[in-house]
Short mmCIF file of C-alpha atoms and ligand atoms in Angstrom, two decimals:
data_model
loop_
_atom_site.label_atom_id
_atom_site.label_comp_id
_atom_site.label_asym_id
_atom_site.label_seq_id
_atom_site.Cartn_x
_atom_site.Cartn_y
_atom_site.Cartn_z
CA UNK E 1 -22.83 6.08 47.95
CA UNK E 2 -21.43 8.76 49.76
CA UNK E 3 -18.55 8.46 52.80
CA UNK E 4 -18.67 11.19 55.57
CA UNK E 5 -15.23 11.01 57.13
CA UNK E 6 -14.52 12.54 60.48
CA UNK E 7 -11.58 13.10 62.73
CA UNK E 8 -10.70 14.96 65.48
CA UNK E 9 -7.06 16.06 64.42
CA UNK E 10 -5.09 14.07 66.90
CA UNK E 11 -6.47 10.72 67.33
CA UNK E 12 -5.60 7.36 65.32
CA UNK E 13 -8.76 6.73 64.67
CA UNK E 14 -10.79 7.68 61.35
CA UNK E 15 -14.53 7.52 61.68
CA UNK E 16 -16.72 6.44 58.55
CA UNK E 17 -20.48 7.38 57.93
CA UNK E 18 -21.09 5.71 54.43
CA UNK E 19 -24.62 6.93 53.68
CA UNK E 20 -26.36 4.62 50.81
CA UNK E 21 -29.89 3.35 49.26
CA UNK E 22 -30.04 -0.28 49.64
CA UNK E 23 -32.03 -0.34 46.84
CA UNK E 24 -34.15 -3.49 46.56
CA UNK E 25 -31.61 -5.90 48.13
CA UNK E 26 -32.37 -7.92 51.14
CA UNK E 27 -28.76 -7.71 51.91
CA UNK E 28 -25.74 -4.94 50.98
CA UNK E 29 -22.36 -6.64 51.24
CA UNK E 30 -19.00 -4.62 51.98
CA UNK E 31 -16.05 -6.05 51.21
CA UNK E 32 -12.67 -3.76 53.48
CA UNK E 33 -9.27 -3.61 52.51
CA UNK E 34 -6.82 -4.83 49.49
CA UNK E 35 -4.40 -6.83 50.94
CA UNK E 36 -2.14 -7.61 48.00
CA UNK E 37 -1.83 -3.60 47.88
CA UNK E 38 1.65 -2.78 49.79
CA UNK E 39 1.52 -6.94 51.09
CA UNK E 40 -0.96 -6.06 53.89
CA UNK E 41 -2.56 -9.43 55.15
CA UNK E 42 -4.27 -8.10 58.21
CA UNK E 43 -5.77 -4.94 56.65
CA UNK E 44 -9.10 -5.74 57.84
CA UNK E 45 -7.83 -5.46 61.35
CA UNK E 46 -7.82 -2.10 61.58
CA UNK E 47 -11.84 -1.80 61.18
CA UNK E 48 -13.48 -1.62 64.11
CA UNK E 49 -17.09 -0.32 65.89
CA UNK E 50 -18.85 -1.61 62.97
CA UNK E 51 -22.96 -0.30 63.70
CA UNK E 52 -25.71 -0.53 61.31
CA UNK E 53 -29.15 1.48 61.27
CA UNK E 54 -31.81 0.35 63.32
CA UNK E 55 -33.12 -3.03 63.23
CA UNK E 56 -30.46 -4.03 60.34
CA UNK E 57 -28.86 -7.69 61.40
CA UNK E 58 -24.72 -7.23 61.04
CA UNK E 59 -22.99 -10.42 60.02
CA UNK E 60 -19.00 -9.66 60.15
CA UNK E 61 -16.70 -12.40 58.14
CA UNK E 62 -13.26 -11.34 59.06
CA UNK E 63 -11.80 -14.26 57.15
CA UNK E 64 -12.97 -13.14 53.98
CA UNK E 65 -13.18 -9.24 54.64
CA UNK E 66 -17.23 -8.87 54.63
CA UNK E 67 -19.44 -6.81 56.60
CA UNK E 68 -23.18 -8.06 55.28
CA UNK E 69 -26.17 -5.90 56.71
CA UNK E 70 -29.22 -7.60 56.22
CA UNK E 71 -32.12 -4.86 55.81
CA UNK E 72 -35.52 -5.05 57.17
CA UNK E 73 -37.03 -2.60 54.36
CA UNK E 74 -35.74 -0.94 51.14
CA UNK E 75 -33.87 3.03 51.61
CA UNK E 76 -31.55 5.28 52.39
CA UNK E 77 -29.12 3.37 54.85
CA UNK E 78 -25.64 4.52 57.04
CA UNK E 79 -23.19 2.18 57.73
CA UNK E 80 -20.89 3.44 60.08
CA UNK E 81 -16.94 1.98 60.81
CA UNK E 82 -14.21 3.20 61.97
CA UNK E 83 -10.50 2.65 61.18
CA UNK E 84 -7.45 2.38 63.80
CA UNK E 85 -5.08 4.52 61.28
CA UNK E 86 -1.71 4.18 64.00
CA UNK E 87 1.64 4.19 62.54
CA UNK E 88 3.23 0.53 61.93
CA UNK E 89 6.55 0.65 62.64
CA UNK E 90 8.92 -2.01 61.91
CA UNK E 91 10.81 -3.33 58.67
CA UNK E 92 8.17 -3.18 56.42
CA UNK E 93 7.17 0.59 57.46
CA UNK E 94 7.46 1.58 53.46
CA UNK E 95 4.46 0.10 52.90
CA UNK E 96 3.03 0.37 55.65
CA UNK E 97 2.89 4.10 55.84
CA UNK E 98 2.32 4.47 52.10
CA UNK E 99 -0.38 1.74 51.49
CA UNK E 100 -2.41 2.15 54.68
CA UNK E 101 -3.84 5.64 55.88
CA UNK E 102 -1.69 6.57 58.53
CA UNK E 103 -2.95 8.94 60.93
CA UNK E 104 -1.19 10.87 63.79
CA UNK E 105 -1.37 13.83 65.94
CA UNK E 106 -2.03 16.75 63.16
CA UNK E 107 -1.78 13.84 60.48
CA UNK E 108 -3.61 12.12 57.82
CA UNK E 109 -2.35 10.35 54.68
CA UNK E 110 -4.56 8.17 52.74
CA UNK E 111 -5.01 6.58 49.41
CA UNK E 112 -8.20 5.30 48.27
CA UNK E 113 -6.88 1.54 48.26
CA UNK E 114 -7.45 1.06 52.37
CA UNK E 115 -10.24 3.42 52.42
CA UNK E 116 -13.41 2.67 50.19
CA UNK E 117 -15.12 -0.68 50.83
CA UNK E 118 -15.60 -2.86 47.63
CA UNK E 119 -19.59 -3.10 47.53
CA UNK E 120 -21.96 -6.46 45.87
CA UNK E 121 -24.67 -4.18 44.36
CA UNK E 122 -23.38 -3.24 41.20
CA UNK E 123 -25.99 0.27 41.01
CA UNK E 124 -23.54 2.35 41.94
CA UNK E 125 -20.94 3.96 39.88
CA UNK E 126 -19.90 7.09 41.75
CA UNK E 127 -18.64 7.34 45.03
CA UNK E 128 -19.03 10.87 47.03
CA UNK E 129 -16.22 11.51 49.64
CA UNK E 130 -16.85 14.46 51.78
CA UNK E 131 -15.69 15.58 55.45
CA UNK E 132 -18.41 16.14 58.76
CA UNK E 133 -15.81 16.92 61.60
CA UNK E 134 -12.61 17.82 60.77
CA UNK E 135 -9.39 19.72 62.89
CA UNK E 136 -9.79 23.44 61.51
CA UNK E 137 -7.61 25.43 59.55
CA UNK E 138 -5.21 22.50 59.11
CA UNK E 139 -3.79 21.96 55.36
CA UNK E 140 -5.59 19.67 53.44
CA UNK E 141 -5.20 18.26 50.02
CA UNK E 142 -7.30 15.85 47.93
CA UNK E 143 -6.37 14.50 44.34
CA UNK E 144 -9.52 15.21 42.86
CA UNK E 145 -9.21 19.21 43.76
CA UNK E 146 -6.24 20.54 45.05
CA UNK E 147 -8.25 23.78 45.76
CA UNK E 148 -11.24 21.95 47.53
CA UNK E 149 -12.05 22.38 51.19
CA UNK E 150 -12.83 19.26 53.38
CA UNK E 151 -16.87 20.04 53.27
CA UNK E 152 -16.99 20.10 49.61
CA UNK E 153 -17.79 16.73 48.40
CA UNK E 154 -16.02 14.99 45.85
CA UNK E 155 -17.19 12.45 43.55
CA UNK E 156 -15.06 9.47 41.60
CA UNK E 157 -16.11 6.89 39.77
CA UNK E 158 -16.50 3.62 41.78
CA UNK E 159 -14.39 1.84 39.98
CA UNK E 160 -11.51 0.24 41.02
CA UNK E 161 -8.90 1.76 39.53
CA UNK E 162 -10.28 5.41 40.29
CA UNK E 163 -10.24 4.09 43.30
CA UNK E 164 -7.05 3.16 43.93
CA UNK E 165 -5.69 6.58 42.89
CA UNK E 166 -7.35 8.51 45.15
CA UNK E 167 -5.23 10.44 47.86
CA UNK E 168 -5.76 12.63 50.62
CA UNK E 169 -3.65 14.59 53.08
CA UNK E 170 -4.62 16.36 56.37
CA UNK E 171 -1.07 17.78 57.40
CA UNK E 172 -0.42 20.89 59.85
CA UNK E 173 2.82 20.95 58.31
CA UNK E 174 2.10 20.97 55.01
CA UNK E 175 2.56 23.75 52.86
CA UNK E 176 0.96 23.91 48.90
CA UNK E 177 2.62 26.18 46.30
CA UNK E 178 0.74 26.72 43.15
CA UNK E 179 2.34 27.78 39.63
CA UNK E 180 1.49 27.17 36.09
CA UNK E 181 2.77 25.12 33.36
CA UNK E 182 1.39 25.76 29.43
CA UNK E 183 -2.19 27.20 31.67
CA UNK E 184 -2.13 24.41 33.77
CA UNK E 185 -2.39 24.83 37.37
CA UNK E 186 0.31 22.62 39.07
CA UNK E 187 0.51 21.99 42.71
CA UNK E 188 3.47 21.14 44.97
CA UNK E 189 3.23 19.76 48.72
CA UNK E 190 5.83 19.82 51.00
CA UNK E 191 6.26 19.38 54.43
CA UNK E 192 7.71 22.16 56.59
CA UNK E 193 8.51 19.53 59.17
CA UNK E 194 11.31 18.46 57.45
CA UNK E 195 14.40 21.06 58.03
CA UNK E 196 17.40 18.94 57.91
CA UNK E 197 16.82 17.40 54.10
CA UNK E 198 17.16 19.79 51.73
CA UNK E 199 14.10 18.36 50.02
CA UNK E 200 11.93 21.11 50.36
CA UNK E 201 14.31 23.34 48.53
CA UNK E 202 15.41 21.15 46.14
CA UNK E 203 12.45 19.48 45.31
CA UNK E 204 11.01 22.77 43.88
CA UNK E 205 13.47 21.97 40.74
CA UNK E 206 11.14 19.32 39.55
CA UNK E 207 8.20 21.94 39.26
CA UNK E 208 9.97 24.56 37.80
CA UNK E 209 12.12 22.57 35.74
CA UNK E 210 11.24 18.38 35.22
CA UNK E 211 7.46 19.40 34.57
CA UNK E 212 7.68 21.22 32.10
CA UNK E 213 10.28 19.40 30.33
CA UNK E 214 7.88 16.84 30.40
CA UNK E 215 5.29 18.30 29.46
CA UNK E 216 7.29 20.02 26.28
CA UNK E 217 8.54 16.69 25.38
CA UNK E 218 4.83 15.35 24.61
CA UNK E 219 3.40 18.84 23.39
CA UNK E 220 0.73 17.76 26.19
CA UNK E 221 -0.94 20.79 27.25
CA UNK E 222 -4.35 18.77 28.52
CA UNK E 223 -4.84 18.23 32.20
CA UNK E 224 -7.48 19.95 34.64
CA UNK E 225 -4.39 20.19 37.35
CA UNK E 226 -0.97 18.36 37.97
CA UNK E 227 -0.35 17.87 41.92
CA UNK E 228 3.22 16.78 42.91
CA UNK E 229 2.99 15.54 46.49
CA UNK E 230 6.05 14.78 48.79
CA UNK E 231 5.49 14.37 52.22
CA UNK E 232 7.75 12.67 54.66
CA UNK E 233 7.29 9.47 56.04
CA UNK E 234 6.15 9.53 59.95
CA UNK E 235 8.13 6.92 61.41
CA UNK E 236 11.95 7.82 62.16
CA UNK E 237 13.24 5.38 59.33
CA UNK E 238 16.68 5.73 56.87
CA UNK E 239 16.40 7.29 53.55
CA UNK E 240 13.83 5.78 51.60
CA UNK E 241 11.53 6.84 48.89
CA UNK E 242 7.94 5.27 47.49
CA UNK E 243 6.18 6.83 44.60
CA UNK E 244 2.77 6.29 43.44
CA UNK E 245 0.43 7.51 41.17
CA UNK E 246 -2.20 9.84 40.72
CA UNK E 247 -5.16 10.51 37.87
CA UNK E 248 -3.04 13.71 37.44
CA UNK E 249 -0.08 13.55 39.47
CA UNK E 250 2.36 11.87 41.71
CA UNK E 251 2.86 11.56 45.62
CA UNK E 252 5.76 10.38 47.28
CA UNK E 253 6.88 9.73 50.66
CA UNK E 254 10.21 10.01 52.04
CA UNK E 255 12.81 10.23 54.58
CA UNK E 256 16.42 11.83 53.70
CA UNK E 257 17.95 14.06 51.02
CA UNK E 258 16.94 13.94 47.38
CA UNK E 259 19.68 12.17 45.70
CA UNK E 260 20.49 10.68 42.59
CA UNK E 261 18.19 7.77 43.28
CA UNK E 262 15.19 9.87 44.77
CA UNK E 263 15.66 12.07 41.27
CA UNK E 264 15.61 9.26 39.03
CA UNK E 265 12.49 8.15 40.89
CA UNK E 266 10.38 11.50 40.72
CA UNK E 267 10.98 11.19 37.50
CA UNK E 268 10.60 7.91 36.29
CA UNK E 269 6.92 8.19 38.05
CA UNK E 270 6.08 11.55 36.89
CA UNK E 271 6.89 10.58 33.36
CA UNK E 272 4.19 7.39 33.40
CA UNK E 273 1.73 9.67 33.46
CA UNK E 274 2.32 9.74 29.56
CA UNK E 275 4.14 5.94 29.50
CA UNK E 276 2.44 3.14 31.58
CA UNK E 277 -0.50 4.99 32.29
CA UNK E 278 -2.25 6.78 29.32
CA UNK E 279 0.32 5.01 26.93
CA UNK E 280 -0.02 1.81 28.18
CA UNK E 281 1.20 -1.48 25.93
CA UNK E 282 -1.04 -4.83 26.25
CA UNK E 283 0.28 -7.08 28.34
CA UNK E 284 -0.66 -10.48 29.26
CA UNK E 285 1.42 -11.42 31.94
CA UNK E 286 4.80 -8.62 32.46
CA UNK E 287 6.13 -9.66 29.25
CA UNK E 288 5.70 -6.03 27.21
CA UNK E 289 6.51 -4.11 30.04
CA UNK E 290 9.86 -3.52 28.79
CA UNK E 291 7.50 -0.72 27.05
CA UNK E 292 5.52 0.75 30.08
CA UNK E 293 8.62 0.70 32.36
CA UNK E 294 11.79 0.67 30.34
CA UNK E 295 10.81 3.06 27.86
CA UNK E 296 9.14 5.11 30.65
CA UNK E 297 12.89 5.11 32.09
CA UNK E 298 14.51 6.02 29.24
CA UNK E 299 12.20 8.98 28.68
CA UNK E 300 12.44 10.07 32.16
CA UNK E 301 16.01 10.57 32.11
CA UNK E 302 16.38 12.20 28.55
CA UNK E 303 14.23 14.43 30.61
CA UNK E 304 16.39 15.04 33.52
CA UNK E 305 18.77 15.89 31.15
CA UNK E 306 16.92 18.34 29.04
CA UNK E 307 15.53 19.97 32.57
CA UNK E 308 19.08 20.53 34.05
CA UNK E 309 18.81 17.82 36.49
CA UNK E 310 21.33 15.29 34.97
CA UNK E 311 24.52 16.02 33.84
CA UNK E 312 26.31 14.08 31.14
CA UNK E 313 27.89 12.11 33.52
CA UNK E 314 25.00 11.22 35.56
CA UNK E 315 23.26 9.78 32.26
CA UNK E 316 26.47 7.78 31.57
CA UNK E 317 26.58 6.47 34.94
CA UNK E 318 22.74 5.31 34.97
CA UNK E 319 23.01 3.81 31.35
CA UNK E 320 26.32 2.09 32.13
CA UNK E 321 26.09 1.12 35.18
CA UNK E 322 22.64 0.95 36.38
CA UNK E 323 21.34 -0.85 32.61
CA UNK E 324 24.47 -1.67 30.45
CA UNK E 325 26.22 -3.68 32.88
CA UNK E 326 23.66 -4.77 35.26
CA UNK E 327 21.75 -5.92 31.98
CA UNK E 328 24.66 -7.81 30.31
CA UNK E 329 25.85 -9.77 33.18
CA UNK E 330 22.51 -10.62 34.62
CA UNK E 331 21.89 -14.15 35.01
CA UNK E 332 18.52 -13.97 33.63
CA UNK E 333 19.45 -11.36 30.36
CA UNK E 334 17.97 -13.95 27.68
CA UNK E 335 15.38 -15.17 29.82
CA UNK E 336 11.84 -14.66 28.05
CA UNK E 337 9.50 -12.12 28.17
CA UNK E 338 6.56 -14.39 29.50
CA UNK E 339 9.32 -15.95 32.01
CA UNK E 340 8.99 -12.31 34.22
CA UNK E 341 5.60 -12.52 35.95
CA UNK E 342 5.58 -15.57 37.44
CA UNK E 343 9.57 -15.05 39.07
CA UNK E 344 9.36 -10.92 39.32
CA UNK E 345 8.47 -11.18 43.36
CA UNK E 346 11.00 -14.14 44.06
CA UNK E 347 14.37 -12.52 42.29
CA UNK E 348 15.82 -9.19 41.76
CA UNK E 349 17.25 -9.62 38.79
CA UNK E 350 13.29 -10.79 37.03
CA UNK E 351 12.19 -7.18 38.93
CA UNK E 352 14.67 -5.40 37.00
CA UNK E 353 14.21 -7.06 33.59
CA UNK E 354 11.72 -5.19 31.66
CA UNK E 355 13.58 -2.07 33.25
CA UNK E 356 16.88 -2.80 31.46
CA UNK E 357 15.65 -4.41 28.56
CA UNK E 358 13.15 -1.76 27.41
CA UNK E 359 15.54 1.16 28.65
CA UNK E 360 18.53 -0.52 26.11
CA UNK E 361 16.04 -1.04 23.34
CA UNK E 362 14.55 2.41 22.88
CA UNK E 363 18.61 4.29 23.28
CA UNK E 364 18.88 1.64 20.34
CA UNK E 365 15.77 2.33 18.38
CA UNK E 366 16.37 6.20 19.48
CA UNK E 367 19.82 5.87 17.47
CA UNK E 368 18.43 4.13 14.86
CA UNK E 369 15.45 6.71 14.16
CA UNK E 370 17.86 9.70 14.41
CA UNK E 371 20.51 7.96 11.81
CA UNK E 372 17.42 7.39 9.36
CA UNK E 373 16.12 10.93 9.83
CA UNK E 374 19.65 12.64 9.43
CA UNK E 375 19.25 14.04 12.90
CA UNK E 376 15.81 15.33 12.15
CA UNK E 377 13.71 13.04 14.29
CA UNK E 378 14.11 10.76 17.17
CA UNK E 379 12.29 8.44 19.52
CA UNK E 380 10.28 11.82 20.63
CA UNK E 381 8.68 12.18 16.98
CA UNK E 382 8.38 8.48 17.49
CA UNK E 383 6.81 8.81 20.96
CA UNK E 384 4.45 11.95 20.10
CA UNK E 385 2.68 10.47 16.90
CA UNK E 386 2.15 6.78 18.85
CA UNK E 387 0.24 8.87 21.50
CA UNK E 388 -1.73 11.00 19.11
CA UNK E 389 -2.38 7.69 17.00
CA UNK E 390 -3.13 6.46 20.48
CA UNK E 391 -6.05 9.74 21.34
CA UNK E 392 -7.36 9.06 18.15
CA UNK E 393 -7.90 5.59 18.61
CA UNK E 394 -9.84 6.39 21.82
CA UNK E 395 -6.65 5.89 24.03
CA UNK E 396 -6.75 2.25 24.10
CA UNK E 397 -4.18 0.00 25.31
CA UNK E 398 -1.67 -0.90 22.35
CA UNK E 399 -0.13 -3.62 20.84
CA UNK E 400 2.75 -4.50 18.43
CA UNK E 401 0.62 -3.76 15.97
CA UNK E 402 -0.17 0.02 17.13
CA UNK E 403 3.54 0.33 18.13
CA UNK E 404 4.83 -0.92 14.56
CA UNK E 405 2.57 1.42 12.55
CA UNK E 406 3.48 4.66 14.32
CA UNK E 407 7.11 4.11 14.02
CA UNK E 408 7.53 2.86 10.52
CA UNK E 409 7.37 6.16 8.64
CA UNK E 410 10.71 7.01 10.96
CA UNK E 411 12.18 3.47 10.11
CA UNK E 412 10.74 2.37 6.45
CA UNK E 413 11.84 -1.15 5.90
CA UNK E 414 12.63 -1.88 8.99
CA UNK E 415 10.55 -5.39 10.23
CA UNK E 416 9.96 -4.04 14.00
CA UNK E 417 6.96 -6.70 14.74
CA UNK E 418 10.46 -9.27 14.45
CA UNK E 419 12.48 -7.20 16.91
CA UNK E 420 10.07 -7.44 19.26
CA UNK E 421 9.59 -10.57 18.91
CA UNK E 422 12.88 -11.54 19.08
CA UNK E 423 14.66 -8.74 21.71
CA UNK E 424 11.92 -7.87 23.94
CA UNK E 425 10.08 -11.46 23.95
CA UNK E 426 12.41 -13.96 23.31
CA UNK E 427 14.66 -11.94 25.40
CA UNK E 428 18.13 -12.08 22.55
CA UNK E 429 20.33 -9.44 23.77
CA UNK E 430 21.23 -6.54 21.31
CA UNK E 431 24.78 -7.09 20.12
CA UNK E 432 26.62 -3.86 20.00
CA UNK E 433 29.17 -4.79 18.00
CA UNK E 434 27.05 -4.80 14.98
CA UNK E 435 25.10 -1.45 15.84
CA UNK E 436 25.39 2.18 14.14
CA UNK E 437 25.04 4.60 16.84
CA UNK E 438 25.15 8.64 16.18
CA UNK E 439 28.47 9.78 16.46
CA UNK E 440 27.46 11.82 19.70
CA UNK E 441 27.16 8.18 21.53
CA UNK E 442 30.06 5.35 21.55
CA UNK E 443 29.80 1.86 22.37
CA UNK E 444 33.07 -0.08 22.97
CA UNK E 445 32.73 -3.53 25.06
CA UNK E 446 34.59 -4.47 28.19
CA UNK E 447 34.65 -8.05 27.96
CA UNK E 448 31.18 -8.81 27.42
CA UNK E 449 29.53 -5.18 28.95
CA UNK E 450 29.07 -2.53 26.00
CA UNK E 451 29.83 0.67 27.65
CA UNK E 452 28.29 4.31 26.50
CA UNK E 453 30.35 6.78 25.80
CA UNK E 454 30.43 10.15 24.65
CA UNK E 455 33.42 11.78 22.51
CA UNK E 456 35.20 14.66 23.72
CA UNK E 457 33.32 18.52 22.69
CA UNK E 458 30.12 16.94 22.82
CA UNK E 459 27.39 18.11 25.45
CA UNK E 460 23.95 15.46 25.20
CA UNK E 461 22.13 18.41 26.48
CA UNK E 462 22.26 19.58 22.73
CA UNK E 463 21.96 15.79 21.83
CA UNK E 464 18.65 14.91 23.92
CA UNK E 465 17.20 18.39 23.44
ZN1 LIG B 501 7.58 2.33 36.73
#
């Protein structure tokens, strides 16, 4: 099944040719739009001028997203659509502009969520994307190829998670600088219409610095390409940031200067492309993602350390402030693990909860592997022989059981299936007072917040390194 896109470089409106054999089916069914993607409940709005090939019967269900052509004979059929791609302002613009393809004069953002149709006949697994009319010579980028040209087609599998992490770009702003990290071709996007930010200069720290810490960190020299994109958002909104990911890379959008906040989120979303992603821990409901997101966020700022982008005191103020405290005095601290799904969307503090949680357990279980070791190992030995336990095994999602064996040779006699258990699911909080920590770290409680600290002539660059 093949989509021929076309565009005329100024319009709102994306035009779709989707070219496909209708095999022996009376009937092809085409299902548009994900609306729990970005909360988008009208999605299917935006598809309009619906035609099918000659003699084919159209039956449109809006209510339950479904274009069904009925066929008069067996072949190669085009469905064509098109999509009103305008800019939504308004207080949910965030999603808006990231989750929907957004298209404006010398603009095009989409991901692959709004874009390809969910299809009933199951014989196709590949889906070919490729461009017929398109505005010449502007800057275009597509995360299958960064190098690709809109009239070379690419192919995905149809799957929906392939899918969903599709992205493409048609900007006349943008601007794509290509280096290398370990042999790997990496590729940055900017936008030269922002001049007032600072983003464009600074941003160029997390390819020549966060990257490959990142990359050092896991020894992981194995991707085709990595493709940091960061393109502002269109609407005239505050300073905001939305990251999401890629099969290998990241793009955010983004109004406003990169701060603290915008760091911590580059990185926190570049670094589940090991954690979360290709290291990903079985979950049933949210209740182990105090794995895929907390130790994800602990990682990703041991990183920003080690890459220059965090100084000592920015690490205390995230772990104090932003986990420590916010952890300890959160209404919902014991609460557990299974009790996060089903209130994550209602209340902030559920949201934050496998964030905190996780974060606080691997600095403890960091501690404790480094004490063990005499300062010869730490979560990152840890970390590294999980994930090649993890290739070995196929790359599988893991479990307790996974977690427990690769981590026992750095903590022999320790019962880690029970801490689990009984920090991460039961949701007990870790009681400092009763904790050995390295002597590089310090934990003395304020009332009933243990704070981090670090002693005088030591520099956690040489710590986390
Ligand atoms: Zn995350």
């Amino acid at each position: 099944m093949d989509y021929h896109l076309s565009w005329d470089g100024t319009s709102t409106i994306l035009g779709m040719d989707i070219v496909y054999d209708s095999h022996s089916n009376d009937s092809t069914v085409f299902i548009y739009g994900v609306p729990e993607a970005g909360g988008q409940p009208h999605i299917f709005d935006i598809l309009g001028n619906v035609q099918a090939g000659n003699g084919e019967r159209l039956n449109i269900i809006a209510a339950e997203r479904k274009i069904i052509v009925h066929h008069v004979a067996p072949g190669i059929k085009t469905l064509h659509a098109e999509l009103d791609a305008r800019l939504v302002p308004g207080p949910r613009f965030r999603a808006n502009e990231a989750f929907r393809p957004t298209l404006a004069p010398g603009f095009l953002y989409t991901r692959g969520y709004q874009l390809f149709m969910e299809v009933s006949d199951t014989a196709y697994n590949q889906l070919g994307i490729v461009w017929s009319k398109w505005p010449a010579h502007m800057p275009y980028l597509v995360s299958t190829n960064p190098e690709a040209r809109p009239d070379e087609l690419q192919v995905i599998a149809a799957e929906a998670t392939t899918r969903y992490l599709f992205m493409m770009v048609m900007d006349k702003d943008m601007v794509i600088t290509k280096s290398k990290v370990g042999g790997i071709p990496h590729y940055l996007a900017t936008s030269k219409s922002d001049s007032t930010s600072g983003m464009l200069e600074r941003v160029r720290f997390f390819a020549d610095k966060y990257i490959p810490a990142i990359r050092d960190y896991w020894q992981d020299y194995n991707a085709p390409f990595y493709i940091l994109s960061v393109i502002p958002f269109q609407n005239e909104v505050p300073a905001a940031m939305t990251g999401m990911g890629m099969s290998n890379g990241l793009s955010v959008r983004y109004r406003g200067p990169l701060d603290l906040d915008k760091t911590q989120l580059i990185a926190h979303e570049t670094s589940h492309n090991w954690i979360g992603v290709r290291l990903k821990f079985e979950s049933i409901g949210m209740e182990n993602n105090w794995f895929n997101e907390g130790f994800n966020d602990y990682i990703a700022i041991c990183n920003l350390v080690r890459a220059g982008l965090f100084s000592q005191q920015d690490f205390l103020d995230y772990m104090n402030k932003e986990n420590l405290a916010a952890h300890y005095t959160s209404p919902v601290r014991s609460m557990p693990g299974d009790s996060i799904a089903p209130n994550f969307f209602k209340s902030k503090y559920y949201e934050k909860l496998p964030y905190h949680r996780g974060l606080i357990y691997a600095f403890y279980l960091d501690n404790q592997i480094r004490l063990a070791a005499n300062g010869k190992a730490s979560i990152r030995n840890f970390l590294q022989a999980l994930y090649t336990q993890n290739q070995k095994d196929g790359g599988r999602v893991i479990t307790t059981v996974d977690f427990t064996k690769a981590i026992s040779p750095f903590l022999p006699g320790v019962d880690i299936a029970k801490e689990i258990d009984e920090y991460m699911l039961q949701g007990r909080l870790i009681d400092f007072h009763h904790v050995h920590l390295i002597p590089a770290f310090k934990i003395k409680y304020a009332d009933t917040v243990p704070v981090l600290k670090v002693p005088a002539g030591v520099d956690i660059r040489d710590v986390l390194k």
